[in-house]
XYZ file of C-alpha atoms in Angstrom:
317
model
C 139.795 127.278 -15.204
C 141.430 125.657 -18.073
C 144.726 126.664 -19.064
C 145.338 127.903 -22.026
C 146.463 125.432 -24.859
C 145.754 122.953 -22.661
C 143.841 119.816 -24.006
C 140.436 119.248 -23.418
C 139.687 115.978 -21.805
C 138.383 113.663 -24.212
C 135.089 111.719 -24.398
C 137.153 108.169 -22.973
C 138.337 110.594 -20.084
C 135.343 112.535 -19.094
C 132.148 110.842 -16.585
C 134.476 108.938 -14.677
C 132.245 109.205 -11.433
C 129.266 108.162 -13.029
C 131.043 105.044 -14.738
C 131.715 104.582 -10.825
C 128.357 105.113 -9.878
C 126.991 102.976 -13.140
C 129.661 100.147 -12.169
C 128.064 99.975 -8.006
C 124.703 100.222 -9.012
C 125.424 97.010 -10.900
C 127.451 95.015 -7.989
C 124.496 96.078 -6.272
C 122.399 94.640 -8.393
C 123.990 91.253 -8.347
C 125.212 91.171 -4.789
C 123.136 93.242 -2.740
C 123.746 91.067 0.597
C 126.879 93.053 0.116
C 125.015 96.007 1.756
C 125.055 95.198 6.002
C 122.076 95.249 7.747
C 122.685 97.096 10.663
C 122.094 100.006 11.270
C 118.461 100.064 10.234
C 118.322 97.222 8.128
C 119.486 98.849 5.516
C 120.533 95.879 3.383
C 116.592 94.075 4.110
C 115.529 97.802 2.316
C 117.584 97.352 -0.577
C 116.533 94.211 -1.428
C 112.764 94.702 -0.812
C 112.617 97.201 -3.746
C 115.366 95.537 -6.021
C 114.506 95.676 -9.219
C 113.441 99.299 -8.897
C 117.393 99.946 -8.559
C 117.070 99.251 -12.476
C 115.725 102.852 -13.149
C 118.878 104.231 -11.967
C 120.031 103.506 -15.240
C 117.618 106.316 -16.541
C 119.430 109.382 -14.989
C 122.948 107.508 -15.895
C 122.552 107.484 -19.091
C 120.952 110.587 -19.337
C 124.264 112.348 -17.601
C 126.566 109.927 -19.702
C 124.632 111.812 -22.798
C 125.168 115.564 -21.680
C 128.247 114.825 -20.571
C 129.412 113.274 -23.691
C 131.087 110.538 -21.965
C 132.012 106.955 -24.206
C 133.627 105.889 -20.754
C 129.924 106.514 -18.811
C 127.983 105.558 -21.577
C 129.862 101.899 -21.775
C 129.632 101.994 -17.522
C 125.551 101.982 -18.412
C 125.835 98.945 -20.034
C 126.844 96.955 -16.714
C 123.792 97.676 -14.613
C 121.594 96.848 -17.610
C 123.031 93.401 -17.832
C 122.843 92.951 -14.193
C 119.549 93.451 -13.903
C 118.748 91.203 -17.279
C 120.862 88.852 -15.229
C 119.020 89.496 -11.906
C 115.610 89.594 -13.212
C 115.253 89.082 -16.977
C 114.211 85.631 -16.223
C 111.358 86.591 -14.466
C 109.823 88.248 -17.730
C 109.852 85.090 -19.816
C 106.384 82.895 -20.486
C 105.223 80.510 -17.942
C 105.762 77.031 -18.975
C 102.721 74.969 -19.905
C 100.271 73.673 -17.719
C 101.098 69.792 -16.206
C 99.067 67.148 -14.853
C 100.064 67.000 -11.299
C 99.747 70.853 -11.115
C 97.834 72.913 -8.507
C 96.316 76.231 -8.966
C 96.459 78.667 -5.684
C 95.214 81.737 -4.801
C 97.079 84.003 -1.395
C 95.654 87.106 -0.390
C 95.469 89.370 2.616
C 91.870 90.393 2.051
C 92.538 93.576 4.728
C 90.830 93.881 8.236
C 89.322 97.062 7.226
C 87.620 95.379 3.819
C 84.485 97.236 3.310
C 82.878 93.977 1.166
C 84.073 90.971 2.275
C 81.445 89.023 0.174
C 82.870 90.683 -2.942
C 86.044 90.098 -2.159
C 85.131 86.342 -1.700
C 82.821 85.580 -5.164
C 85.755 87.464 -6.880
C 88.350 84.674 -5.521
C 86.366 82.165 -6.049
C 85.655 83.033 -9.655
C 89.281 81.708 -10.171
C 88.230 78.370 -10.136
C 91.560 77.575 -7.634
C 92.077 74.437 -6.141
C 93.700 76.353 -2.734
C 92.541 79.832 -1.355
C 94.456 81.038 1.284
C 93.251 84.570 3.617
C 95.032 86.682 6.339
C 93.414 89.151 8.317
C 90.212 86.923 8.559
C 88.592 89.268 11.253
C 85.552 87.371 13.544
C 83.041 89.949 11.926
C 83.930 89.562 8.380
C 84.599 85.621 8.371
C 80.740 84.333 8.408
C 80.678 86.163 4.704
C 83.689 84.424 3.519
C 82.579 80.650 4.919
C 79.152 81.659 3.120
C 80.313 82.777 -0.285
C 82.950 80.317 -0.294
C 81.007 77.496 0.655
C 79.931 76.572 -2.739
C 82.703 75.851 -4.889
C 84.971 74.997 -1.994
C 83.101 72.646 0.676
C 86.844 72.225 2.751
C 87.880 75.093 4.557
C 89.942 75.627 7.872
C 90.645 78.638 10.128
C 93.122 79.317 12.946
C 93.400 82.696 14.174
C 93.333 85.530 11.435
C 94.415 83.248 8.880
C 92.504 80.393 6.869
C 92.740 78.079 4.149
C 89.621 77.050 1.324
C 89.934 73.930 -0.257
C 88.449 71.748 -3.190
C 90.640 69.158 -1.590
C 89.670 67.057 1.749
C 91.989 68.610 4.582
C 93.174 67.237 7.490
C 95.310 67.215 10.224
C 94.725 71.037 10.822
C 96.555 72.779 13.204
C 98.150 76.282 13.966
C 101.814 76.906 13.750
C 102.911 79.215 16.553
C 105.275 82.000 15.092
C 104.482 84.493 17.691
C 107.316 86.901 18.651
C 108.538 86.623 21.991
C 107.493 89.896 21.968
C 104.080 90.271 20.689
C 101.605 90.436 23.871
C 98.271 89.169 24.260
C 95.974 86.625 21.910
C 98.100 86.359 18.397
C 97.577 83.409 16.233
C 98.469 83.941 12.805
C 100.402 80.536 11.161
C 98.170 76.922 10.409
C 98.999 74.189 8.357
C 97.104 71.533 7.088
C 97.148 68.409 4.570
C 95.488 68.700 1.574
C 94.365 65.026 0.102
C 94.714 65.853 -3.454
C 94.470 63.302 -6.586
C 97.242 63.543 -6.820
C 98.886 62.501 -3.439
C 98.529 64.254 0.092
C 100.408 67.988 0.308
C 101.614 69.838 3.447
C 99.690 73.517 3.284
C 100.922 76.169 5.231
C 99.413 79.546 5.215
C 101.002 82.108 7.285
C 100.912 85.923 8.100
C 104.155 87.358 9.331
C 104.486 90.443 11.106
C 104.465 93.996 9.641
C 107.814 95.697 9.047
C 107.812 99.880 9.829
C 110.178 102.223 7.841
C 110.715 104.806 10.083
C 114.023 106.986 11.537
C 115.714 104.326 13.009
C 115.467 101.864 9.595
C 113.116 99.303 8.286
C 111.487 97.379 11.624
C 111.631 93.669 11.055
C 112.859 91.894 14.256
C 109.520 90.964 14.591
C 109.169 89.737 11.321
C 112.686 87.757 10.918
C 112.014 85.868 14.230
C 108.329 84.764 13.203
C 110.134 83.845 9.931
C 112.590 81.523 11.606
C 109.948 79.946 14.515
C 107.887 79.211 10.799
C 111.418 77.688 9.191
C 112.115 75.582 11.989
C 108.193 74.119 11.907
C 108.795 73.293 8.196
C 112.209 71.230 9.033
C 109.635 68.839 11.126
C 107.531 68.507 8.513
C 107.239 64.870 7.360
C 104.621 65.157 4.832
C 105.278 66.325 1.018
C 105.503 68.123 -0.762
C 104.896 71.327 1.020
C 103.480 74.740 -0.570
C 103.765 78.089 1.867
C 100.885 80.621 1.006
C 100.877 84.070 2.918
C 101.759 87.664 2.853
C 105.251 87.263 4.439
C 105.726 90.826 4.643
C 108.668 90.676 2.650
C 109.779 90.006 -0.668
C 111.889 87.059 -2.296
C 115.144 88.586 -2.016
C 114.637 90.117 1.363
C 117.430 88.370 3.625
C 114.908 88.569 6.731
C 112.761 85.570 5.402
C 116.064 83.657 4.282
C 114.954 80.463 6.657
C 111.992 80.223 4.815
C 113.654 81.144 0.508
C 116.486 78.504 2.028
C 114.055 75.698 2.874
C 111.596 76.725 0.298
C 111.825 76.960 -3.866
C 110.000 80.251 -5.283
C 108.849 81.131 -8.565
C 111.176 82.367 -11.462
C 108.781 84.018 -13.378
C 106.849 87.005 -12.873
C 106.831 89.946 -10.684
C 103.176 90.388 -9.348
C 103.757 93.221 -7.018
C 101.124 93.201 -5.096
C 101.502 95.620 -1.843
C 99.893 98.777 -1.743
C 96.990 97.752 -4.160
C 96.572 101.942 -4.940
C 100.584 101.800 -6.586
C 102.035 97.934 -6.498
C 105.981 98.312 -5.492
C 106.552 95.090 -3.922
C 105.362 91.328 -3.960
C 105.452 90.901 -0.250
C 102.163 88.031 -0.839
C 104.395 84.690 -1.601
C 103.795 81.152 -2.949
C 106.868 78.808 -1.720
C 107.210 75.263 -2.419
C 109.067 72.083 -1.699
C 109.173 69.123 -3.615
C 107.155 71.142 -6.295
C 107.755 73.882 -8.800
C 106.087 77.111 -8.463
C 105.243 78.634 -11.795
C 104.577 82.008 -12.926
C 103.035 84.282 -10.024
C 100.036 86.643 -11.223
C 98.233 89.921 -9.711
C 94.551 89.396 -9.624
C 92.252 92.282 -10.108
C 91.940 94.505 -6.621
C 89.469 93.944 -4.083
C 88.174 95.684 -0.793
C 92.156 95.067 0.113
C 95.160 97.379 0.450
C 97.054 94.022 -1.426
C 96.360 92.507 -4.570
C 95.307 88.734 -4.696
C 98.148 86.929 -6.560
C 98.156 82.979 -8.488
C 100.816 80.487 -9.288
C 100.153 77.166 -10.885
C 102.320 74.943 -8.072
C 103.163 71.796 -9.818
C 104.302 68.318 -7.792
C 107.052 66.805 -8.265
């Protein structure tokens, strides 16, 4: 209880924990590697749903209000520029379309797809020069070679995972990025050389284990030691430039797929969540490049698939 006569604290001295909490929700923002990994991977969870972290500037502000705080309501204003600095970028316009560009297409079309064939006209209605699929399964495959055919007469499968083409490929093979742990028949990495107009391109197309969120943390040893075996196949690559398409289980600015964001350039603009399909939180479906410029990164409309198809115009260098 107040004592009597004594001054109430004024609006500069009141909300000084949620200035604190306003002020680390913005070094988060900005720095979030700051946040170890172990246990649980906790920093790998932060930055898979980063720019989420923005709406904690909704209940901030809201307290900063009640509370009549100038100190917290000035503290707001750092976690709103971080995440303008963080992600504003992403938000701005693509830039125009170039000759020596390539339009792709990644998607996990889902092993479970209940329409395959739907799920491949739909694709192929984007008129892309590159289609790339994961979780090809051997009963679902005949309807994507037949639907595909058509508009893209190249095509080339290893494992669950399989590139279309408008292009001529060659030199197909798979990349092994099998955990040392995984047991049994697992082939789920191929690249192949696309002989475009406008000069041959390294094409990758990879599916990288699934991560599990569960008491002990976010699982993704698997996934982090596929991602380096696939890092250390694109250091031997001689061919470029090189584009990566594949659901990577992982987003951007996840520091498990850092030997494949520190090798590879991604795209600056747009978000395109695209995993679960039923309530997008994440892009974990990727378009990398080297010695090229990935543009802006769309969601395509949903298909028989838990993800969502996404598109980036890739342009050469």
């Amino acid at each position: 209880m107040r004592e009597r006569g004594a001054e109430a604290p004024g609006p500069w001295q009141r909300g000084g924990i949620l200035a604190a909490l306003a002020a680390l929700t913005a070094l988060l923002l900005v720095a979030p590697g700051l946040v170890p990994n172990t246990p649980g991977r906790l920093g790998s969870l932060l930055e898979s749903l980063l720019p989420w972290l923005g709406l904690a500037v909704v209940p901030l502000l809201t307290l900063a209000v009640l509370r009549r705080s100038a100190l917290a309501l000035v503290a707001v204003v750092l976690p709103v520029a971080a995440w303008a600095y963080a992600f504003g970028g992403l938000l701005l316009p693509a830039a125009d379309p170039g000759p020596r560009d390539l339009v792709v297409v990644q998607h996990n079309v889902s092993d479970v797809n209940e329409d395959p064939a739907g799920t491949a006209r739909a694709l192929a209605a984007r008129g892309a020069d590159l289609i790339a699929l994961e979780e090809l399964v051997p009963e679902a495959l005949p309807a994507y070679e037949r639907e595909l055919a058509g508009a893209y007469p190249f095509h080339e499968v290893r494992g669950t995972v399989g590139i279309w083409s408008v292009h001529p490929l060659t030199g197909t093979r798979a990349v092994d990025i099998k955990p040392e742990s995984v047991a049994g028949p697992w082939s789920r990495g191929l690249r192949t050389v696309a002989r475009t107009p406008h000069g041959e391109v390294a094409v990758y197309v990879a599916h990288l284990p699934s991560f599990r969120l569960g008491a002990g943390g976010l699982g993704t040893a698997r996934r982090d030691e596929s991602a380096r075996l696939l890092g250390r196949a694109l250091d031997a690559e001689a061919t470029g430039p090189v584009i990566l398409l594949g659901d990577l289980n992982a987003t951007v600015d996840d520091r498990g797929i850092a030997p494949l964001t520190s090798r590879l350039d991604v795209s600056r603009r747009g978000f395109a969540f695209s995993f679960p399909a039923s309530f997008p939180l994440a892009r974990i479906d990727q378009v990398l490049a080297r010695e090229a410029t990935v543009g802006r990164v769309r969601t395509l409309p949903a298909t028989g698939s838990d993800h969502l198809p996404v598109t980036a115009r890739v342009t050469l260098d």
